[in-house]
Amino acid sequence: MSADYQVHGDVAVITLNNPPVNGLGLATRTAAAEGVRRAEADEAVRAIVITGAGKAFSGGADIREFNSPKALTEPTLHSLIRVVENASKPVVAAIHSVCMGGGLELALGCNYRVALPGAQIALPEVKLGLLPGAGGTQRLPRLLGLEMALNMVVSGTPVVSEKLAGTALFDEVFPAGTDLLEAAAGFARKVADIRPLPKVRDRKVDYPNHEAFLQFSRNTVKAMAGPFPAPLECVEAVAASVTSKDFEEGLKFERERFLHLTQTPESKALRHSFFAERAVSKIPDVPADTPVRSIASAAVVGAGTMGGGIAMNFANAGIPVTILETRQEALDKGLAIIRKNYESSVKKGKFTAEKLDQRLGLIRTTLDYADIGQADIVIEAVFEDMGVKEAVFRELDRVMKPGAILASNTSTLDLDRIAGFTSRPQDVIGLHFFSPANVMKLLEIVRGKETGKDVLATSMALAKKIKKTGVVSAVCDGFIGNRMLEQYLRQAYFMLDEGALPEQIDQAIEGFGFAMGPFRMSDLAGNDVGWYIRKRRAIESPEIAYSKTADLLCEQGRFGQKTGAGWYDYKPGDRKAYPSDAVNDMIVRHSADIGVARREIPNQEIVERLVFALANEGAKILEEGIALRASDIDMVYLTGYGFPLHRGGPMFYADSVGLPNVLMAMEKYARRRHGEAWKPAPLMVKLAGEGKGFNS
């Protein structure tokens, strides 16, 4: 059983007990319902208290039961709430710590609610593309009023219990330090004989001129919801609490809209992302109890844009960090950029000037390797060249204390070769941050063939501490993200040769939902980065065909925003990308030079070629064991490459389109110019033949 039953004198106490957050899974629902019936049958019991064990009242539905028959097996959450609501003795919800989703809906079904201060109260279903489906949209407005309830349901943002103390949601919020169980039992005894029992469903929602308020809310939410239907559906469900003829009609409307949302691609994508983010930390051969090394201090080699951003992550987490450079001018410039970034955050109100001083105080600089030797971890963030990396790692191997983690921020290079420059390959790992490193959530954690399990576990824990999504990758050229990106960019450049222009391609993929198209992205990152990689490819893999257009661009010194000219033109102090006549003319001339007749390329083709190229390479990565699971690949693209959240990531999107349909499109493109790029991954062919998807 995952709900405990005890009797304290004349009060029965039902304690939800399903760690870590007392999710309302089938066993918990069954035990709670049985506890209420047992209390009703006991003549000595005058009142019932429902509370939660450990660090939560209840976080809501048990995510382990999502998409399984258990979620719909009786007693459902609806049934449990009916049992509570129809009890013949008063039921008091004793709330602490966390009360969210279905947990709050259960509390709303109780006759009374008491709480400790600091409890997080929320209906966060909208963040999964859903709305509260067990009466939350109907009961909460009856206690908080239409406006406050609507804000909570549409935003999904938690509100601390003491801020709700003056509302009808709580009958009492006890002082901090109160013994909740003792106080709740005392409250239950005070109300034990009051009849009729108060029910939230019997209250009315009274809001003058609610039609005007609701229309204003619809207009506001529609403008902010983007591609997601759930926020507007939340407005309509809450509206039903005041417009329906009775509670049951509102409840029925809520249920209909909830079931509708469960079938939307947007909700499926959000739920996929939710589970993917939790799965990403699970490494099959690294047990959860693997010992981790202490990270009390850090060092970064390189004070450039990436090195400075990495250092900020440590300072933001309260970890002292030393930045090493070869020249004082580079250190001064790097530190000035860090200060500017922090000052910008202060101006935006993200934190105080005092915090700015605290964070800057955690950052030291040096020109001497000896000054970083005692750091627990050092991250190399120098130029992406194996010779440069070798020199740095040989020096780190010499100066770093035993047990220090030696990490490389390499984005493409062979981590095993880098580890080979040291006498301690077990301590070497790849920590690939994404620019700007102090903002982007993704951290690719590259596991070398000799990387120690404790080093991997420590790196995963560190990612969490610095608020990154750590995704494990094995060693290959480009790892997960950049290896896939190369195929995406190849298709983008091929389409320039065939008839498209940068602005059309960017607009097409941004219309699909990407934060930024390939050409605006390249201008932001620096076109010289890709140029360097293509030069290396020409030596290492001469059989791979590339469009020459990007090289022609770089030969003109058009490296992007940093030079004021790339695929687009830029104006001083203005980051807006302006289409370049000179670049467009160059593209058209190049097509003629290579004998390609330009054609009109429809936006659908642009999107398919870019996204299916990602999915096909992702399938190869999955098959080779570079990524642990398809959802890890999706997390890389959702958190590091601007893939639209409502599409769920490239692998999930391919699943939603249907792998046979993806293969059909790929076969069509394989019959055209550079068709060799469309050789399907064997795993994709296999799964399509079995009627499965990457995330099956």
Coordinates of N, CA, C and O in Angstrom, one line a residue, residues 143-290:
L143 N -12.9 29.1 -5.0 CA -12.2 29.5 -3.8 C -11.4 30.7 -3.9 O -11.3 31.5 -3.0
L144 N -10.7 30.9 -5.1 CA -9.8 32.0 -5.3 C -10.4 33.2 -6.0 O -9.8 34.2 -6.1
G145 N -11.6 32.9 -6.6 CA -12.1 33.9 -7.5 C -11.7 33.7 -8.9 O -10.6 33.0 -9.2
L146 N -12.4 34.2 -9.9 CA -12.2 33.9 -11.3 C -10.8 34.4 -11.7 O -10.0 33.6 -12.4
E147 N -10.4 35.6 -11.4 CA -9.1 36.1 -11.9 C -7.9 35.4 -11.4 O -7.0 35.0 -12.2
M148 N -7.8 35.2 -10.1 CA -6.6 34.6 -9.5 C -6.5 33.1 -10.0 O -5.4 32.7 -10.3
A149 N -7.6 32.5 -10.0 CA -7.6 31.1 -10.5 C -7.2 31.0 -11.9 O -6.4 30.1 -12.3
L150 N -7.7 31.8 -12.8 CA -7.4 31.8 -14.2 C -5.9 32.0 -14.3 O -5.2 31.3 -15.1
N151 N -5.3 33.0 -13.6 CA -3.9 33.2 -13.7 C -3.0 32.0 -13.3 O -2.1 31.6 -14.0
M152 N -3.5 31.3 -12.3 CA -2.7 30.1 -11.8 C -2.9 29.0 -12.8 O -1.9 28.3 -13.1
V153 N -4.0 28.8 -13.4 CA -4.3 27.7 -14.3 C -3.5 27.9 -15.7 O -2.9 27.0 -16.2
V154 N -3.6 29.1 -16.2 CA -3.0 29.4 -17.5 C -1.5 29.5 -17.4 O -0.8 29.0 -18.3
S155 N -0.9 29.9 -16.3 CA 0.5 30.0 -16.2 C 1.2 28.7 -15.7 O 2.3 28.4 -16.0
G156 N 0.4 28.0 -14.8 CA 1.0 26.8 -14.2 C 2.0 27.2 -13.1 O 2.7 26.3 -12.6
T157 N 2.2 28.4 -12.8 CA 3.3 28.9 -11.9 C 2.9 28.6 -10.4 O 1.8 29.0 -10.0
P158 N 3.8 28.1 -9.6 CA 3.5 27.8 -8.2 C 3.3 29.1 -7.4 O 4.0 30.1 -7.7
V159 N 2.4 29.1 -6.4 CA 2.2 30.3 -5.5 C 2.4 29.7 -4.1 O 1.9 28.6 -3.8
V160 N 3.2 30.4 -3.3 CA 3.5 29.9 -1.9 C 2.2 30.0 -1.1 O 1.4 31.0 -1.2
S161 N 2.0 29.1 -0.2 CA 0.7 29.0 0.6 C 0.4 30.3 1.4 O -0.8 30.7 1.5
E162 N 1.4 30.9 2.0 CA 1.1 32.1 2.8 C 0.5 33.2 2.0 O -0.2 34.1 2.5
K163 N 0.8 33.3 0.7 CA 0.3 34.3 -0.2 C -1.2 34.1 -0.5 O -1.9 34.9 -0.9
L164 N -1.7 32.8 -0.2 CA -3.1 32.5 -0.4 C -3.8 32.4 1.0 O -5.0 31.9 1.0
A165 N -3.2 32.8 2.0 CA -3.7 32.6 3.4 C -5.0 33.4 3.6 O -5.9 33.0 4.3
G166 N -5.2 34.5 2.9 CA -6.4 35.3 3.1 C -7.6 34.9 2.2 O -8.6 35.5 2.2
T167 N -7.4 33.8 1.4 CA -8.4 33.4 0.5 C -9.2 32.2 1.1 O -8.8 31.6 2.1
A168 N -10.3 31.8 0.4 CA -11.1 30.7 0.8 C -10.4 29.4 0.5 O -10.9 28.3 0.9
L169 N -9.3 29.4 -0.2 CA -8.6 28.1 -0.4 C -8.1 27.5 0.9 O -8.2 26.2 1.0
F170 N -7.6 28.3 1.8 CA -7.2 27.7 3.1 C -8.0 28.2 4.2 O -8.3 29.4 4.4
D171 N -8.4 27.2 5.0 CA -9.2 27.6 6.2 C -8.2 28.1 7.3 O -8.6 28.8 8.2
E172 N -7.0 27.6 7.2 CA -6.0 28.1 8.2 C -4.6 27.8 7.6 O -4.4 26.7 7.1
V173 N -3.7 28.8 7.7 CA -2.3 28.6 7.4 C -1.5 28.8 8.8 O -1.5 29.9 9.3
F174 N -1.0 27.7 9.3 CA -0.4 27.7 10.6 C 1.0 28.4 10.5 O 1.6 28.5 9.5
P175 N 1.5 28.9 11.7 CA 2.8 29.5 11.8 C 3.9 28.5 11.4 O 3.7 27.3 11.6
A176 N 5.0 29.1 10.9 CA 6.1 28.2 10.6 C 6.6 27.5 11.9 O 6.5 28.0 13.0
G177 N 7.0 26.2 11.7 CA 7.5 25.4 12.8 C 6.4 24.6 13.5 O 6.6 23.8 14.4
T178 N 5.1 24.9 13.1 CA 4.0 24.1 13.7 C 4.1 22.6 13.3 O 4.5 22.3 12.2
D179 N 3.7 21.8 14.3 CA 3.6 20.4 14.0 C 2.3 20.2 13.2 O 1.2 20.3 13.7
L180 N 2.4 20.0 11.9 CA 1.3 20.0 11.0 C 0.2 19.0 11.4 O -1.0 19.3 11.4
L181 N 0.7 17.8 11.6 CA -0.3 16.7 11.9 C -1.1 17.0 13.2 O -2.3 16.8 13.2
E182 N -0.4 17.4 14.2 CA -1.1 17.7 15.5 C -2.0 18.9 15.3 O -3.2 18.9 15.7
A183 N -1.6 19.9 14.5 CA -2.5 21.1 14.3 C -3.7 20.8 13.4 O -4.8 21.2 13.7
A184 N -3.4 19.9 12.4 CA -4.5 19.5 11.5 C -5.6 18.7 12.3 O -6.8 18.8 12.1
A185 N -5.1 17.8 13.1 CA -6.0 17.0 13.9 C -6.8 17.8 14.9 O -8.0 17.6 15.0
G186 N -6.2 18.8 15.4 CA -6.9 19.8 16.3 C -8.0 20.5 15.6 O -9.1 20.7 16.0
F187 N -7.6 21.0 14.4 CA -8.6 21.7 13.5 C -9.7 20.8 13.2 O -10.9 21.2 13.2
A188 N -9.4 19.5 12.8 CA -10.4 18.5 12.4 C -11.4 18.3 13.6 O -12.6 18.2 13.4
R189 N -10.9 18.3 14.8 CA -11.8 18.1 16.0 C -12.8 19.3 16.1 O -13.9 19.1 16.5
K190 N -12.2 20.5 15.8 CA -13.1 21.7 16.0 C -14.2 21.7 15.0 O -15.3 22.2 15.3
V191 N -14.0 21.1 13.8 CA -15.1 21.2 12.8 C -15.9 19.8 12.7 O -16.7 19.7 11.8
A192 N -15.5 18.9 13.5 CA -16.0 17.5 13.4 C -17.6 17.5 13.4 O -18.2 16.6 12.7
D193 N -18.2 18.4 14.1 CA -19.7 18.2 14.3 C -20.4 19.3 13.4 O -21.7 19.3 13.5
I194 N -19.7 20.0 12.6 CA -20.4 21.0 11.8 C -21.1 20.4 10.6 O -20.5 19.6 9.9
R195 N -22.4 20.7 10.5 CA -23.2 20.1 9.4 C -24.0 21.3 8.8 O -24.5 22.1 9.6
P196 N -24.3 21.3 7.6 CA -23.9 20.4 6.5 C -22.4 20.6 6.3 O -21.8 21.6 6.5
L197 N -21.8 19.5 5.8 CA -20.3 19.6 5.4 C -20.1 20.5 4.2 O -20.8 20.4 3.2
P198 N -19.2 21.5 4.3 CA -19.0 22.4 3.2 C -18.3 21.7 2.0 O -17.4 20.9 2.2
K199 N -18.8 22.0 0.9 CA -18.3 21.4 -0.4 C -18.0 22.5 -1.3 O -18.8 23.4 -1.5
V200 N -16.8 22.5 -1.9 CA -16.4 23.5 -2.8 C -17.3 23.6 -4.0 O -17.7 24.7 -4.5
R201 N -17.8 22.5 -4.4 CA -18.7 22.5 -5.6 C -20.0 23.3 -5.4 O -20.7 23.7 -6.3
D202 N -20.4 23.5 -4.1 CA -21.6 24.2 -3.8 C -21.5 25.7 -3.8 O -22.4 26.5 -3.8
R203 N -20.2 26.2 -3.9 CA -20.0 27.6 -4.0 C -20.2 28.1 -5.4 O -20.2 27.4 -6.3
K204 N -20.5 29.4 -5.5 CA -20.7 30.1 -6.8 C -19.5 31.0 -7.1 O -18.8 31.5 -6.2
V205 N -19.2 31.1 -8.4 CA -18.2 32.0 -8.8 C -18.9 33.4 -9.2 O -19.7 33.4 -10.1
D206 N -18.5 34.4 -8.4 CA -19.2 35.7 -8.6 C -18.1 36.7 -9.1 O -17.2 37.0 -8.4
Y207 N -18.3 37.1 -10.4 CA -17.3 38.0 -11.0 C -18.2 39.0 -11.8 O -18.7 38.6 -12.9
P208 N -18.3 40.3 -11.4 CA -19.1 41.2 -12.2 C -18.5 41.4 -13.6 O -17.3 41.5 -13.8
N209 N -19.4 41.4 -14.6 CA -19.0 41.6 -16.0 C -17.9 40.6 -16.4 O -16.9 40.9 -17.0
H210 N -18.2 39.3 -16.1 CA -17.2 38.3 -16.4 C -17.0 38.1 -17.9 O -15.9 37.7 -18.3
E211 N -18.0 38.5 -18.7 CA -17.8 38.3 -20.1 C -16.7 39.2 -20.7 O -15.9 38.7 -21.5
A212 N -16.6 40.4 -20.2 CA -15.6 41.3 -20.7 C -14.2 40.8 -20.2 O -13.2 40.8 -20.9
F213 N -14.1 40.4 -18.9 CA -12.8 39.9 -18.4 C -12.4 38.7 -19.2 O -11.2 38.5 -19.5
L214 N -13.3 37.7 -19.4 CA -12.9 36.5 -20.1 C -12.5 36.8 -21.6 O -11.5 36.2 -22.1
Q215 N -13.1 37.7 -22.2 CA -12.7 38.1 -23.6 C -11.3 38.7 -23.6 O -10.5 38.4 -24.5
F216 N -11.1 39.6 -22.6 CA -9.8 40.2 -22.5 C -8.7 39.1 -22.3 O -7.6 39.1 -22.9
S217 N -9.1 38.1 -21.4 CA -8.1 37.0 -21.1 C -7.9 36.2 -22.4 O -6.7 35.8 -22.7
R218 N -8.9 35.9 -23.2 CA -8.7 35.2 -24.4 C -7.7 35.9 -25.3 O -6.8 35.3 -25.9
N219 N -8.0 37.2 -25.5 CA -7.1 37.9 -26.4 C -5.7 38.0 -25.9 O -4.7 37.8 -26.7
T220 N -5.5 38.1 -24.6 CA -4.1 38.2 -24.1 C -3.4 36.9 -24.2 O -2.3 36.8 -24.6
V221 N -4.1 35.8 -23.8 CA -3.5 34.5 -23.9 C -3.2 34.0 -25.3 O -2.2 33.4 -25.6
K222 N -4.1 34.3 -26.2 CA -3.9 33.9 -27.6 C -2.7 34.6 -28.1 O -1.9 33.9 -28.9
A223 N -2.4 35.8 -27.8 CA -1.2 36.5 -28.2 C 0.1 35.9 -27.7 O 1.1 36.1 -28.3
M224 N 0.0 35.3 -26.5 CA 1.2 34.8 -25.9 C 1.4 33.3 -26.0 O 2.5 32.8 -25.7
A225 N 0.4 32.5 -26.4 CA 0.4 31.1 -26.4 C 1.3 30.5 -27.5 O 1.7 29.3 -27.4
G226 N 1.5 31.2 -28.6 CA 2.3 30.7 -29.7 C 1.6 29.5 -30.3 O 0.4 29.5 -30.5
P227 N 2.3 28.4 -30.6 CA 1.7 27.3 -31.2 C 1.0 26.3 -30.3 O 0.4 25.3 -30.8
F228 N 0.9 26.6 -29.0 CA 0.4 25.7 -28.1 C -1.1 26.0 -27.8 O -1.5 27.1 -27.4
P229 N -2.0 25.0 -28.0 CA -3.4 25.2 -27.8 C -3.9 25.2 -26.3 O -4.9 25.8 -26.0
A230 N -3.1 24.6 -25.4 CA -3.5 24.4 -24.0 C -3.8 25.7 -23.3 O -4.8 25.8 -22.6
P231 N -3.0 26.8 -23.4 CA -3.4 28.0 -22.6 C -4.8 28.5 -22.9 O -5.5 28.9 -22.0
L232 N -5.1 28.6 -24.2 CA -6.5 29.1 -24.5 C -7.6 28.1 -24.0 O -8.6 28.5 -23.6
E233 N -7.3 26.8 -24.1 CA -8.2 25.8 -23.6 C -8.4 26.0 -22.1 O -9.5 25.8 -21.6
C234 N -7.3 26.3 -21.4 CA -7.4 26.6 -20.0 C -8.4 27.7 -19.7 O -9.2 27.7 -18.7
V235 N -8.3 28.8 -20.5 CA -9.2 29.9 -20.3 C -10.6 29.5 -20.5 O -11.5 29.8 -19.6
E236 N -10.9 28.7 -21.5 CA -12.3 28.2 -21.7 C -12.8 27.3 -20.6 O -14.0 27.4 -20.2
A237 N -11.9 26.5 -20.1 CA -12.3 25.6 -19.0 C -12.6 26.4 -17.7 O -13.7 26.1 -17.1
V238 N -11.8 27.3 -17.4 CA -12.1 28.2 -16.2 C -13.3 29.0 -16.4 O -14.1 29.2 -15.5
A239 N -13.5 29.5 -17.7 CA -14.7 30.2 -18.0 C -16.0 29.4 -17.7 O -17.0 30.0 -17.3
A240 N -15.9 28.1 -17.9 CA -17.0 27.3 -17.7 C -17.5 27.2 -16.3 O -18.6 26.9 -16.0
S241 N -16.6 27.6 -15.3 CA -16.9 27.6 -13.9 C -17.9 28.7 -13.6 O -18.7 28.6 -12.6
V242 N -18.0 29.7 -14.5 CA -18.9 30.8 -14.3 C -20.1 30.8 -15.3 O -21.2 31.3 -15.0
T243 N -19.8 30.2 -16.5 CA -20.8 30.3 -17.5 C -21.7 29.0 -17.6 O -22.8 29.0 -18.1
S244 N -21.3 27.9 -17.0 CA -22.1 26.7 -17.0 C -23.3 26.8 -16.1 O -23.2 27.6 -15.1
K245 N -24.3 26.1 -16.4 CA -25.6 26.2 -15.5 C -25.4 25.5 -14.2 O -26.0 25.9 -13.2
D246 N -24.4 24.6 -14.1 CA -24.2 24.0 -12.8 C -22.8 23.4 -12.8 O -22.1 23.3 -13.8
F247 N -22.3 22.9 -11.6 CA -21.0 22.4 -11.4 C -20.7 21.2 -12.3 O -19.7 21.1 -13.0
E248 N -21.7 20.2 -12.4 CA -21.5 19.0 -13.2 C -21.3 19.3 -14.7 O -20.5 18.7 -15.4
E249 N -22.0 20.3 -15.2 CA -21.8 20.7 -16.6 C -20.4 21.3 -16.8 O -19.8 20.9 -17.8
G250 N -20.0 22.1 -15.9 CA -18.6 22.6 -16.0 C -17.6 21.5 -15.9 O -16.6 21.5 -16.7
L251 N -17.8 20.5 -15.0 CA -16.9 19.4 -14.9 C -16.9 18.6 -16.2 O -15.8 18.1 -16.6
K252 N -18.0 18.4 -16.8 CA -18.1 17.6 -18.0 C -17.3 18.3 -19.1 O -16.6 17.7 -19.9
F253 N -17.5 19.7 -19.2 CA -16.8 20.4 -20.2 C -15.2 20.4 -20.0 O -14.5 20.2 -21.0
E254 N -14.8 20.5 -18.8 CA -13.4 20.4 -18.4 C -12.9 19.0 -18.9 O -11.8 18.9 -19.5
R255 N -13.6 18.0 -18.7 CA -13.1 16.6 -19.0 C -13.0 16.5 -20.5 O -12.0 15.9 -21.0
E256 N -14.0 17.0 -21.2 CA -13.9 16.9 -22.7 C -12.7 17.6 -23.3 O -12.0 17.1 -24.2
R257 N -12.4 18.8 -22.8 CA -11.3 19.6 -23.3 C -10.0 18.9 -22.8 O -9.0 19.0 -23.6
F258 N -9.9 18.3 -21.7 CA -8.7 17.6 -21.2 C -8.4 16.5 -22.2 O -7.3 16.3 -22.6
L259 N -9.5 15.7 -22.4 CA -9.3 14.5 -23.3 C -8.9 14.9 -24.7 O -8.0 14.3 -25.4
H260 N -9.4 16.0 -25.2 CA -9.0 16.6 -26.5 C -7.6 16.9 -26.5 O -6.8 16.6 -27.5
L261 N -7.1 17.6 -25.5 CA -5.7 18.1 -25.4 C -4.7 16.9 -25.3 O -3.6 17.0 -25.9
T262 N -5.1 15.8 -24.7 CA -4.2 14.6 -24.6 C -3.9 14.1 -26.0 O -2.8 13.4 -26.1
Q263 N -4.7 14.3 -27.0 CA -4.5 13.8 -28.3 C -3.8 14.8 -29.2 O -3.5 14.5 -30.4
T264 N -3.5 16.0 -28.8 CA -2.9 17.0 -29.7 C -1.4 16.7 -29.8 O -0.7 16.3 -28.8
P265 N -0.8 17.0 -31.0 CA 0.6 16.7 -31.1 C 1.5 17.6 -30.2 O 2.5 17.2 -29.8
E266 N 1.0 18.8 -29.9 CA 1.7 19.7 -29.0 C 1.9 19.1 -27.6 O 2.9 19.1 -27.0
S267 N 0.8 18.5 -27.1 CA 0.8 17.9 -25.8 C 1.7 16.7 -25.8 O 2.5 16.5 -24.8
K268 N 1.5 15.9 -26.8 CA 2.4 14.7 -26.9 C 3.9 15.1 -26.9 O 4.7 14.4 -26.3
A269 N 4.2 16.1 -27.7 CA 5.6 16.6 -27.7 C 6.1 17.1 -26.4 O 7.2 16.8 -25.9
L270 N 5.2 17.8 -25.6 CA 5.6 18.4 -24.3 C 5.8 17.2 -23.3 O 6.7 17.2 -22.5
R271 N 4.9 16.2 -23.4 CA 5.0 15.1 -22.5 C 6.3 14.3 -22.8 O 7.0 13.8 -21.9
H272 N 6.5 14.1 -24.1 CA 7.8 13.5 -24.5 C 9.0 14.2 -23.9 O 9.9 13.5 -23.4
S273 N 9.0 15.5 -24.0 CA 10.1 16.3 -23.5 C 10.2 16.1 -22.0 O 11.4 16.0 -21.5
F274 N 9.1 16.1 -21.3 CA 9.1 16.0 -19.9 C 9.7 14.7 -19.5 O 10.6 14.6 -18.6
F275 N 9.4 13.6 -20.1 CA 9.9 12.3 -19.8 C 11.4 12.2 -20.2 O 12.2 11.6 -19.5
A276 N 11.7 12.8 -21.4 CA 13.1 12.7 -21.9 C 14.0 13.4 -21.0 O 15.1 12.9 -20.8
E277 N 13.6 14.5 -20.4 CA 14.5 15.3 -19.5 C 14.8 14.5 -18.3 O 15.9 14.6 -17.7
R278 N 13.9 13.6 -17.8 CA 14.1 12.8 -16.6 C 14.9 11.6 -17.0 O 15.7 11.1 -16.2
A279 N 14.7 11.1 -18.2 CA 15.5 9.8 -18.6 C 16.9 10.1 -18.9 O 17.8 9.2 -18.7
V280 N 17.2 11.4 -19.2 CA 18.6 11.7 -19.7 C 19.7 11.5 -18.7 O 20.8 11.2 -19.0
S281 N 19.3 11.5 -17.4 CA 20.3 11.4 -16.3 C 20.6 9.9 -16.0 O 21.5 9.6 -15.2
K282 N 19.8 9.0 -16.6 CA 20.0 7.6 -16.3 C 21.0 6.9 -17.3 O 20.7 6.9 -18.5
I283 N 22.1 6.5 -16.7 CA 23.1 5.9 -17.5 C 23.2 4.4 -17.1 O 23.5 4.1 -15.9
P284 N 22.9 3.5 -18.0 CA 22.7 2.1 -17.6 C 23.8 1.4 -16.8 O 23.5 0.7 -15.8
D285 N 25.1 1.7 -17.1 CA 26.1 1.1 -16.4 C 26.7 1.9 -15.3 O 27.8 1.6 -14.7
V286 N 26.1 3.1 -15.0 CA 26.5 3.9 -13.9 C 25.4 4.0 -12.9 O 24.5 4.8 -13.0
P287 N 25.5 3.2 -11.8 CA 24.4 3.2 -10.8 C 24.2 4.5 -10.1 O 25.1 5.3 -10.1
A288 N 23.0 4.7 -9.7 CA 22.6 6.0 -9.0 C 23.5 6.3 -7.8 O 23.7 7.5 -7.4
D289 N 24.0 5.2 -7.2 CA 24.8 5.4 -5.9 C 26.3 5.5 -6.2 O 27.1 5.4 -5.3
T290 N 26.7 5.7 -7.5 CA 28.1 5.8 -7.8 C 28.7 7.0 -7.1 O 28.2 8.1 -7.1

